[in-house]
PDB file of C-alpha atoms in Angstrom:
ATOM      1  CA  MET A 647      85.577 154.811 137.684  1.00  0.00           C
ATOM      2  CA  ASN A 648      85.200 155.922 141.096  1.00  0.00           C
ATOM      3  CA  VAL A 649      86.247 159.516 141.968  1.00  0.00           C
ATOM      4  CA  VAL A 650      85.815 160.583 145.517  1.00  0.00           C
ATOM      5  CA  ILE A 651      86.155 164.254 147.095  1.00  0.00           C
ATOM      6  CA  SER A 652      86.477 164.221 150.623  1.00  0.00           C
ATOM      7  CA  ASN A 653      87.858 167.736 151.352  1.00  0.00           C
ATOM      8  CA  PRO A 654      85.162 170.267 152.173  1.00  0.00           C
ATOM      9  CA  VAL A 655      86.895 173.124 150.373  1.00  0.00           C
ATOM     10  CA  LYS A 656      87.741 171.173 147.258  1.00  0.00           C
ATOM     11  CA  ALA A 657      84.023 169.924 147.050  1.00  0.00           C
ATOM     12  CA  ASP A 658      82.735 173.439 147.315  1.00  0.00           C
ATOM     13  CA  THR A 659      84.999 174.373 144.398  1.00  0.00           C
ATOM     14  CA  PHE A 660      84.050 171.304 142.414  1.00  0.00           C
ATOM     15  CA  THR A 661      80.452 172.529 142.886  1.00  0.00           C
ATOM     16  CA  SER A 662      81.181 175.833 141.926  1.00  0.00           C
ATOM     17  CA  MET A 663      83.180 174.877 138.753  1.00  0.00           C
ATOM     18  CA  PHE A 664      79.929 174.186 137.097  1.00  0.00           C
ATOM     19  CA  GLN A 665      77.706 176.737 138.700  1.00  0.00           C
ATOM     20  CA  HIS A 666      78.001 179.059 136.024  1.00  0.00           C
ATOM     21  CA  MET A 667      78.676 176.742 132.893  1.00  0.00           C
ATOM     22  CA  LYS A 668      75.368 177.463 131.402  1.00  0.00           C
ATOM     23  CA  ALA A 669      76.514 180.769 130.420  1.00  0.00           C
ATOM     24  CA  PHE A 670      78.809 179.039 128.000  1.00  0.00           C
ATOM     25  CA  THR A 671      76.926 175.770 127.126  1.00  0.00           C
ATOM     26  CA  GLU A 672      74.183 173.511 128.354  1.00  0.00           C
ATOM     27  CA  GLN A 673      75.927 170.440 127.413  1.00  0.00           C
ATOM     28  CA  VAL A 674      79.545 169.454 128.239  1.00  0.00           C
ATOM     29  CA  ASN A 675      81.683 166.434 127.642  1.00  0.00           C
ATOM     30  CA  ILE A 676      83.979 165.726 131.075  1.00  0.00           C
ATOM     31  CA  MET A 677      86.815 163.695 130.104  1.00  0.00           C
ATOM     32  CA  PHE A 678      88.060 161.383 132.827  1.00  0.00           C
ATOM     33  CA  GLU A 679      91.581 160.141 131.702  1.00  0.00           C
ATOM     34  CA  LYS A 680      94.024 157.824 133.617  1.00  0.00           C
ATOM     35  CA  ASP A 681      95.749 160.602 135.489  1.00  0.00           C
ATOM     36  CA  HIS A 682      93.355 163.596 135.468  1.00  0.00           C
ATOM     37  CA  MET A 683      89.910 164.946 134.552  1.00  0.00           C
ATOM     38  CA  TYR A 684      89.746 167.426 131.585  1.00  0.00           C
ATOM     39  CA  LEU A 685      86.956 169.298 130.241  1.00  0.00           C
ATOM     40  CA  GLN A 686      87.022 171.834 127.111  1.00  0.00           C
ATOM     41  CA  THR A 687      84.016 173.646 125.520  1.00  0.00           C
ATOM     42  CA  MET A 688      83.350 176.596 123.629  1.00  0.00           C
ATOM     43  CA  ASP A 689      80.351 179.092 123.919  1.00  0.00           C
ATOM     44  CA  SER A 690      77.636 179.294 121.288  1.00  0.00           C
ATOM     45  CA  ALA A 691      78.845 182.337 119.728  1.00  0.00           C
ATOM     46  CA  HIS A 692      82.370 180.837 119.241  1.00  0.00           C
ATOM     47  CA  VAL A 693      84.241 183.636 121.238  1.00  0.00           C
ATOM     48  CA  SER A 694      85.339 182.055 124.412  1.00  0.00           C
ATOM     49  CA  VAL A 695      86.825 178.527 125.135  1.00  0.00           C
ATOM     50  CA  VAL A 696      86.613 177.000 128.724  1.00  0.00           C
ATOM     51  CA  GLU A 697      89.333 174.510 129.920  1.00  0.00           C
ATOM     52  CA  TYR A 698      89.302 172.395 133.235  1.00  0.00           C
ATOM     53  CA  ASN A 699      92.089 170.339 134.318  1.00  0.00           C
ATOM     54  CA  LEU A 700      92.356 168.415 137.726  1.00  0.00           C
ATOM     55  CA  PRO A 701      95.047 165.875 138.330  1.00  0.00           C
ATOM     56  CA  ASN A 702      94.254 162.579 140.052  1.00  0.00           C
ATOM     57  CA  THR A 703      96.129 163.860 143.127  1.00  0.00           C
ATOM     58  CA  TRP A 704      93.490 166.822 143.510  1.00  0.00           C
ATOM     59  CA  PHE A 705      90.886 164.066 144.603  1.00  0.00           C
ATOM     60  CA  ASP A 706      91.053 162.031 147.616  1.00  0.00           C
ATOM     61  CA  ASN A 707      90.546 158.948 145.482  1.00  0.00           C
ATOM     62  CA  TYR A 708      90.513 158.469 141.727  1.00  0.00           C
ATOM     63  CA  GLU A 709      90.204 154.816 140.484  1.00  0.00           C
ATOM     64  CA  HIS A 710      90.008 154.711 136.550  1.00  0.00           C
ATOM     65  CA  THR A 711      90.312 151.019 135.326  1.00  0.00           C
ATOM     66  CA  ASN A 712      89.531 151.556 131.724  1.00  0.00           C
ATOM     67  CA  THR A 713      92.176 151.283 129.066  1.00  0.00           C
ATOM     68  CA  SER A 714      91.202 154.797 127.514  1.00  0.00           C
ATOM     69  CA  ALA A 715      89.574 157.940 128.577  1.00  0.00           C
ATOM     70  CA  ILE A 716      85.825 158.010 129.851  1.00  0.00           C
ATOM     71  CA  PRO A 717      83.832 160.695 128.194  1.00  0.00           C
ATOM     72  CA  ILE A 718      80.969 161.885 130.503  1.00  0.00           C
ATOM     73  CA  GLY A 719      78.512 163.857 128.139  1.00  0.00           C
ATOM     74  CA  ILE A 720      76.349 165.586 130.586  1.00  0.00           C
ATOM     75  CA  ASN A 721      73.848 168.562 131.171  1.00  0.00           C
ATOM     76  CA  SER A 722      75.682 171.257 132.984  1.00  0.00           C
ATOM     77  CA  THR A 723      72.677 172.572 134.597  1.00  0.00           C
ATOM     78  CA  MET A 724      71.509 169.322 135.958  1.00  0.00           C
ATOM     79  CA  LEU A 725      74.979 168.502 137.219  1.00  0.00           C
ATOM     80  CA  PHE A 726      75.096 171.706 139.337  1.00  0.00           C
ATOM     81  CA  ARG A 727      71.659 171.127 140.389  1.00  0.00           C
ATOM     82  CA  VAL A 728      72.760 167.759 141.803  1.00  0.00           C
ATOM     83  CA  LEU A 729      75.836 168.881 143.232  1.00  0.00           C
ATOM     84  CA  ASN A 730      74.356 171.978 144.934  1.00  0.00           C
ATOM     85  CA  THR A 731      72.238 169.637 147.110  1.00  0.00           C
ATOM     86  CA  ARG A 732      75.420 168.489 149.065  1.00  0.00           C
ATOM     87  CA  GLU A 733      75.635 169.238 152.627  1.00  0.00           C
ATOM     88  CA  LYS A 734      78.810 171.046 153.944  1.00  0.00           C
ATOM     89  CA  ASN A 735      80.271 167.817 155.600  1.00  0.00           C
ATOM     90  CA  GLN A 736      79.275 165.526 152.869  1.00  0.00           C
ATOM     91  CA  ARG A 737      82.084 164.078 150.508  1.00  0.00           C
ATOM     92  CA  ILE A 738      81.215 163.655 146.791  1.00  0.00           C
ATOM     93  CA  VAL A 739      81.332 160.258 145.116  1.00  0.00           C
ATOM     94  CA  LEU A 740      81.161 159.903 141.266  1.00  0.00           C
ATOM     95  CA  GLU A 741      80.712 156.554 139.916  1.00  0.00           C
ATOM     96  CA  PHE A 742      80.602 155.416 136.172  1.00  0.00           C
ATOM     97  CA  ASP A 743      80.081 151.597 135.358  1.00  0.00           C
ATOM     98  CA  PRO A 744      80.838 150.738 131.603  1.00  0.00           C
ATOM     99  CA  ASP A 745      78.351 148.175 131.710  1.00  0.00           C
ATOM    100  CA  TYR A 746      75.655 150.661 132.437  1.00  0.00           C
ATOM    101  CA  SER A 747      77.217 153.391 130.439  1.00  0.00           C
ATOM    102  CA  ASP A 748      74.073 155.773 129.838  1.00  0.00           C
ATOM    103  CA  LYS A 749      74.139 157.115 133.597  1.00  0.00           C
ATOM    104  CA  LEU A 750      76.559 158.718 135.888  1.00  0.00           C
ATOM    105  CA  THR A 751      75.719 157.968 139.524  1.00  0.00           C
ATOM    106  CA  ILE A 752      76.744 160.757 142.405  1.00  0.00           C
ATOM    107  CA  SER A 753      76.534 160.318 145.885  1.00  0.00           C
ATOM    108  CA  PHE A 754      76.914 162.309 148.874  1.00  0.00           C
ATOM    109  CA  THR A 755      77.929 160.757 152.119  1.00  0.00           C
ATOM    110  CA  SER A 756      79.260 161.489 155.644  1.00  0.00           C
ATOM    111  CA  ASP A 757      80.372 160.079 158.829  1.00  0.00           C
ATOM    112  CA  ASP A 758      78.064 162.740 160.625  1.00  0.00           C
ATOM    113  CA  LYS A 759      75.052 160.586 161.568  1.00  0.00           C
ATOM    114  CA  THR A 760      72.764 163.694 161.635  1.00  0.00           C
ATOM    115  CA  LEU A 761      73.204 164.015 157.839  1.00  0.00           C
ATOM    116  CA  PHE A 762      71.415 161.633 155.500  1.00  0.00           C
ATOM    117  CA  ASP A 763      73.302 160.266 152.706  1.00  0.00           C
ATOM    118  CA  LYS A 764      71.965 161.117 149.032  1.00  0.00           C
ATOM    119  CA  HIS A 765      72.196 159.387 145.722  1.00  0.00           C
ATOM    120  CA  PHE A 766      71.519 160.522 142.240  1.00  0.00           C
ATOM    121  CA  GLU A 767      71.484 158.804 138.679  1.00  0.00           C
ATOM    122  CA  ILE A 768      72.111 161.325 135.991  1.00  0.00           C
ATOM    123  CA  PRO A 769      71.343 160.394 132.275  1.00  0.00           C
ATOM    124  CA  LEU A 770      74.138 160.687 130.032  1.00  0.00           C
ATOM    125  CA  LEU A 771      74.400 162.484 126.668  1.00  0.00           C
ATOM    126  CA  ASP A 772      76.203 161.172 123.549  1.00  0.00           C
ATOM    127  CA  LEU A 773      78.117 164.209 122.469  1.00  0.00           C
ATOM    128  CA  GLU A 774      80.123 164.927 119.480  1.00  0.00           C
ATOM    129  CA  TYR A 775      83.563 165.841 120.918  1.00  0.00           C
ATOM    130  CA  GLU A 776      86.678 167.037 119.136  1.00  0.00           C
ATOM    131  CA  LEU A 777      89.346 168.848 121.273  1.00  0.00           C
ATOM    132  CA  MET A 778      90.681 172.272 120.065  1.00  0.00           C
ATOM    133  CA  ASP A 779      94.250 172.669 119.664  1.00  0.00           C
ATOM    134  CA  ILE A 780      94.872 175.946 121.341  1.00  0.00           C
ATOM    135  CA  PRO A 781      98.540 177.157 120.264  1.00  0.00           C
ATOM    136  CA  THR A 782     100.840 178.714 123.118  1.00  0.00           C
ATOM    137  CA  SER A 783     102.493 181.831 122.324  1.00  0.00           C
ATOM    138  CA  GLU A 784     104.463 184.285 124.379  1.00  0.00           C
ATOM    139  CA  CYS A 785     102.084 187.036 125.848  1.00  0.00           C
ATOM    140  CA  ASP A 786     103.004 190.626 125.428  1.00  0.00           C
ATOM    141  CA  ALA A 787     101.707 191.368 129.017  1.00  0.00           C
ATOM    142  CA  GLU A 788     100.524 189.528 131.958  1.00  0.00           C
ATOM    143  CA  PHE A 789      99.344 190.054 135.603  1.00  0.00           C
ATOM    144  CA  SER A 790      98.016 188.744 138.568  1.00  0.00           C
ATOM    145  CA  ILE A 791      95.172 190.113 140.526  1.00  0.00           C
ATOM    146  CA  PRO A 792      92.660 189.382 143.377  1.00  0.00           C
ATOM    147  CA  SER A 793      89.547 187.774 141.696  1.00  0.00           C
ATOM    148  CA  ILE A 794      86.945 189.522 143.739  1.00  0.00           C
ATOM    149  CA  LYS A 795      88.779 192.809 142.941  1.00  0.00           C
ATOM    150  CA  PHE A 796      88.971 192.369 139.109  1.00  0.00           C
ATOM    151  CA  ALA A 797      85.233 190.885 139.112  1.00  0.00           C
ATOM    152  CA  ASN A 798      83.847 193.836 140.810  1.00  0.00           C
ATOM    153  CA  MET A 799      85.821 196.229 138.410  1.00  0.00           C
ATOM    154  CA  VAL A 800      84.224 194.266 135.324  1.00  0.00           C
ATOM    155  CA  ASN A 801      80.605 194.310 136.902  1.00  0.00           C
ATOM    156  CA  GLN A 802      81.035 198.008 137.314  1.00  0.00           C
ATOM    157  CA  LEU A 803      82.551 198.589 133.895  1.00  0.00           C
ATOM    158  CA  ARG A 804      79.672 196.869 132.170  1.00  0.00           C
ATOM    159  CA  MET A 805      77.041 199.338 133.787  1.00  0.00           C
ATOM    160  CA  PHE A 806      78.883 201.979 131.385  1.00  0.00           C
ATOM    161  CA  GLY A 807      79.034 200.002 128.107  1.00  0.00           C
ATOM    162  CA  ASP A 808      79.227 196.698 126.358  1.00  0.00           C
ATOM    163  CA  THR A 809      83.269 196.844 125.629  1.00  0.00           C
ATOM    164  CA  VAL A 810      86.107 197.285 127.669  1.00  0.00           C
ATOM    165  CA  ASP A 811      89.418 198.634 126.403  1.00  0.00           C
ATOM    166  CA  ILE A 812      92.347 197.560 128.403  1.00  0.00           C
ATOM    167  CA  VAL A 813      95.534 199.714 127.833  1.00  0.00           C
ATOM    168  CA  CYS A 814      98.727 198.274 129.250  1.00  0.00           C
ATOM    169  CA  SER A 815     102.015 200.389 129.553  1.00  0.00           C
ATOM    170  CA  GLU A 816     105.155 199.680 131.765  1.00  0.00           C
ATOM    171  CA  ASP A 817     103.573 201.799 134.660  1.00  0.00           C
ATOM    172  CA  LYS A 818      99.847 201.216 134.716  1.00  0.00           C
ATOM    173  CA  ILE A 819      97.203 199.366 133.243  1.00  0.00           C
ATOM    174  CA  VAL A 820      93.701 201.279 132.388  1.00  0.00           C
ATOM    175  CA  MET A 821      90.140 199.917 131.745  1.00  0.00           C
ATOM    176  CA  ASN A 822      87.798 201.775 129.940  1.00  0.00           C
ATOM    177  CA  SER A 823      84.261 201.504 129.176  1.00  0.00           C
ATOM    178  CA  LEU A 824      81.813 204.013 127.555  1.00  0.00           C
ATOM    179  CA  SER A 825      78.577 204.324 125.873  1.00  0.00           C
ATOM    180  CA  GLU A 826      76.942 207.670 124.339  1.00  0.00           C
ATOM    181  CA  GLY A 827      74.131 207.543 126.653  1.00  0.00           C
ATOM    182  CA  LEU A 828      75.698 206.249 129.798  1.00  0.00           C
ATOM    183  CA  GLY A 829      78.736 208.211 129.923  1.00  0.00           C
ATOM    184  CA  LYS A 830      82.476 206.787 130.362  1.00  0.00           C
ATOM    185  CA  MET A 831      84.127 204.923 133.267  1.00  0.00           C
ATOM    186  CA  SER A 832      87.951 204.355 133.669  1.00  0.00           C
ATOM    187  CA  VAL A 833      89.859 202.361 136.133  1.00  0.00           C
ATOM    188  CA  ASN A 834      93.435 203.068 136.768  1.00  0.00           C
ATOM    189  CA  ILE A 835      95.682 200.163 138.362  1.00  0.00           C
ATOM    190  CA  ASP A 836      98.923 201.123 139.149  1.00  0.00           C
ATOM    191  CA  ILE A 837     101.360 197.908 138.552  1.00  0.00           C
ATOM    192  CA  SER A 838     102.563 198.268 142.485  1.00  0.00           C
ATOM    193  CA  ASP A 839      99.293 197.259 143.417  1.00  0.00           C
ATOM    194  CA  LEU A 840      99.262 194.130 141.521  1.00  0.00           C
ATOM    195  CA  ASP A 841     100.487 190.751 142.777  1.00  0.00           C
ATOM    196  CA  SER A 842     102.625 190.572 139.642  1.00  0.00           C
ATOM    197  CA  TYR A 843     103.231 192.354 136.318  1.00  0.00           C
ATOM    198  CA  ALA A 844     105.059 191.870 133.417  1.00  0.00           C
ATOM    199  CA  ILE A 845     105.162 193.485 129.837  1.00  0.00           C
ATOM    200  CA  ASN A 846     107.738 193.830 127.195  1.00  0.00           C
ATOM    201  CA  GLU A 847     109.818 196.739 127.528  1.00  0.00           C
ATOM    202  CA  GLY A 848     108.429 199.907 125.772  1.00  0.00           C
ATOM    203  CA  GLU A 849     105.333 198.131 124.945  1.00  0.00           C
ATOM    204  CA  VAL A 850     101.878 199.900 124.878  1.00  0.00           C
ATOM    205  CA  MET A 851      99.092 197.908 123.782  1.00  0.00           C
ATOM    206  CA  ASN A 852      95.370 198.521 123.696  1.00  0.00           C
ATOM    207  CA  ILE A 853      92.736 195.509 123.344  1.00  0.00           C
ATOM    208  CA  SER A 854      89.165 195.341 123.545  1.00  0.00           C
ATOM    209  CA  PHE A 855      86.753 192.744 124.938  1.00  0.00           C
ATOM    210  CA  SER A 856      83.251 191.810 125.350  1.00  0.00           C
ATOM    211  CA  LEU A 857      82.264 192.838 129.053  1.00  0.00           C
ATOM    212  CA  ALA A 858      79.369 190.313 128.976  1.00  0.00           C
ATOM    213  CA  MET A 859      81.747 187.336 128.300  1.00  0.00           C
ATOM    214  CA  MET A 860      84.355 188.919 130.902  1.00  0.00           C
ATOM    215  CA  THR A 861      81.499 188.886 133.302  1.00  0.00           C
ATOM    216  CA  ASN A 862      80.738 185.544 132.624  1.00  0.00           C
ATOM    217  CA  ILE A 863      84.491 184.404 133.347  1.00  0.00           C
ATOM    218  CA  CYS A 864      84.635 186.744 136.381  1.00  0.00           C
ATOM    219  CA  ALA A 865      81.603 184.808 137.917  1.00  0.00           C
ATOM    220  CA  TYR A 866      83.880 182.186 139.027  1.00  0.00           C
ATOM    221  CA  HIS A 867      85.774 184.516 141.076  1.00  0.00           C
ATOM    222  CA  LYS A 868      85.093 182.293 144.450  1.00  0.00           C
ATOM    223  CA  VAL A 869      87.046 179.444 143.423  1.00  0.00           C
ATOM    224  CA  ALA A 870      90.343 181.022 143.690  1.00  0.00           C
ATOM    225  CA  LYS A 871      92.021 183.960 145.559  1.00  0.00           C
ATOM    226  CA  ASP A 872      93.686 185.440 142.568  1.00  0.00           C
ATOM    227  CA  MET A 873      93.546 185.187 139.022  1.00  0.00           C
ATOM    228  CA  GLU A 874      96.317 185.368 136.238  1.00  0.00           C
ATOM    229  CA  ILE A 875      95.599 187.351 133.121  1.00  0.00           C
ATOM    230  CA  LYS A 876      97.747 187.061 129.905  1.00  0.00           C
ATOM    231  CA  LEU A 877      97.321 189.617 126.927  1.00  0.00           C
ATOM    232  CA  THR A 878      98.521 189.354 123.525  1.00  0.00           C
ATOM    233  CA  LYS A 879      97.875 191.576 120.595  1.00  0.00           C
ATOM    234  CA  ASN A 880      95.442 189.908 118.002  1.00  0.00           C
ATOM    235  CA  PHE A 881      95.238 186.686 120.269  1.00  0.00           C
ATOM    236  CA  PRO A 882      92.676 185.842 122.950  1.00  0.00           C
ATOM    237  CA  MET A 883      92.940 186.908 126.499  1.00  0.00           C
ATOM    238  CA  LYS A 884      94.109 183.888 128.708  1.00  0.00           C
ATOM    239  CA  VAL A 885      92.710 183.939 132.400  1.00  0.00           C
ATOM    240  CA  VAL A 886      93.545 181.325 134.644  1.00  0.00           C
ATOM    241  CA  TYR A 887      92.230 180.453 138.299  1.00  0.00           C
ATOM    242  CA  PHE A 888      94.714 178.176 139.786  1.00  0.00           C
ATOM    243  CA  LEU A 889      93.125 175.431 142.313  1.00  0.00           C
ATOM    244  CA  GLY A 890      95.623 174.690 144.867  1.00  0.00           C
ATOM    245  CA  SER A 891      98.642 173.816 142.395  1.00  0.00           C
ATOM    246  CA  GLU A 892      99.923 174.690 138.781  1.00  0.00           C
ATOM    247  CA  ASP A 893      98.157 171.460 137.294  1.00  0.00           C
ATOM    248  CA  ALA A 894      95.052 171.850 138.863  1.00  0.00           C
ATOM    249  CA  LYS A 895      93.215 175.102 137.127  1.00  0.00           C
ATOM    250  CA  MET A 896      90.352 176.532 135.247  1.00  0.00           C
ATOM    251  CA  THR A 897      91.615 178.363 131.866  1.00  0.00           C
ATOM    252  CA  PHE A 898      89.462 180.658 130.079  1.00  0.00           C
ATOM    253  CA  TYR A 899      90.339 182.172 126.393  1.00  0.00           C
ATOM    254  CA  LEU A 900      88.275 185.135 125.143  1.00  0.00           C
ATOM    255  CA  ALA A 901      88.767 186.455 121.678  1.00  0.00           C
ATOM    256  CA  PRO A 902      89.316 190.291 121.263  1.00  0.00           C
ATOM    257  CA  LYS A 903      86.966 192.460 119.604  1.00  0.00           C
ATOM    258  CA  ILE A 904      87.703 193.873 116.364  1.00  0.00           C
ATOM    259  CA  ASN A 905      88.432 197.660 116.708  1.00  0.00           C
ATOM    260  CA  GLU A 906      86.460 199.279 113.583  1.00  0.00           C
ATOM    261  CA  ASP A 907      88.234 202.353 113.853  1.00  0.00           C
TER     262      ASP A 907
END
């Protein structure tokens, strides 16, 4: 297997994809299929699921000669530590030899003679791996919003409580966070200020989520200018960062909190 990312923007994105993975899991299986790279994992509390999908066309070179998928079990913190040593003008080269299946080779190379090539060997892990079948369903409300703007709101709401209540209606979205000792914060989002918004006619929905987990998801806001959020009653929130195309994306699912009232 030989996978190359020469585009500097995509190389930065690929690095960022693993920067905050430890907030969900320390160990992860990256699946290199014939025509795409895929990752799926769940956090230790089993309330969120992370999915990455990058088609082979997203990479500058994608050589996959195996007859089946290649699972790369790896420590996510170590992977980011390596990727983070890359210089701006260096390409990323990932190599895996089935005859030496206990390691992944990562190289950073460049035509710039002022930069020194770097080579790493990362030991691989034999991880149990079973894909979760996440059912698709029609959402009750969905909207697209600038990633940095939503991340800032979530970080501010977290200063006033552990839970956010998201109330969607036909004309606005309200996000509330409160605690007995810290007071209450509300954010009113007019739908005219959103990139896109859709909700079932006459629908008013109120769903609660963990702000700590939402903060982890929003930590990736730099990978995409906008984020797409889909909400369905009694189902997990779906958050998608698109990475240049419909097929290249990072998807997060977050289970709602049970309203004890």
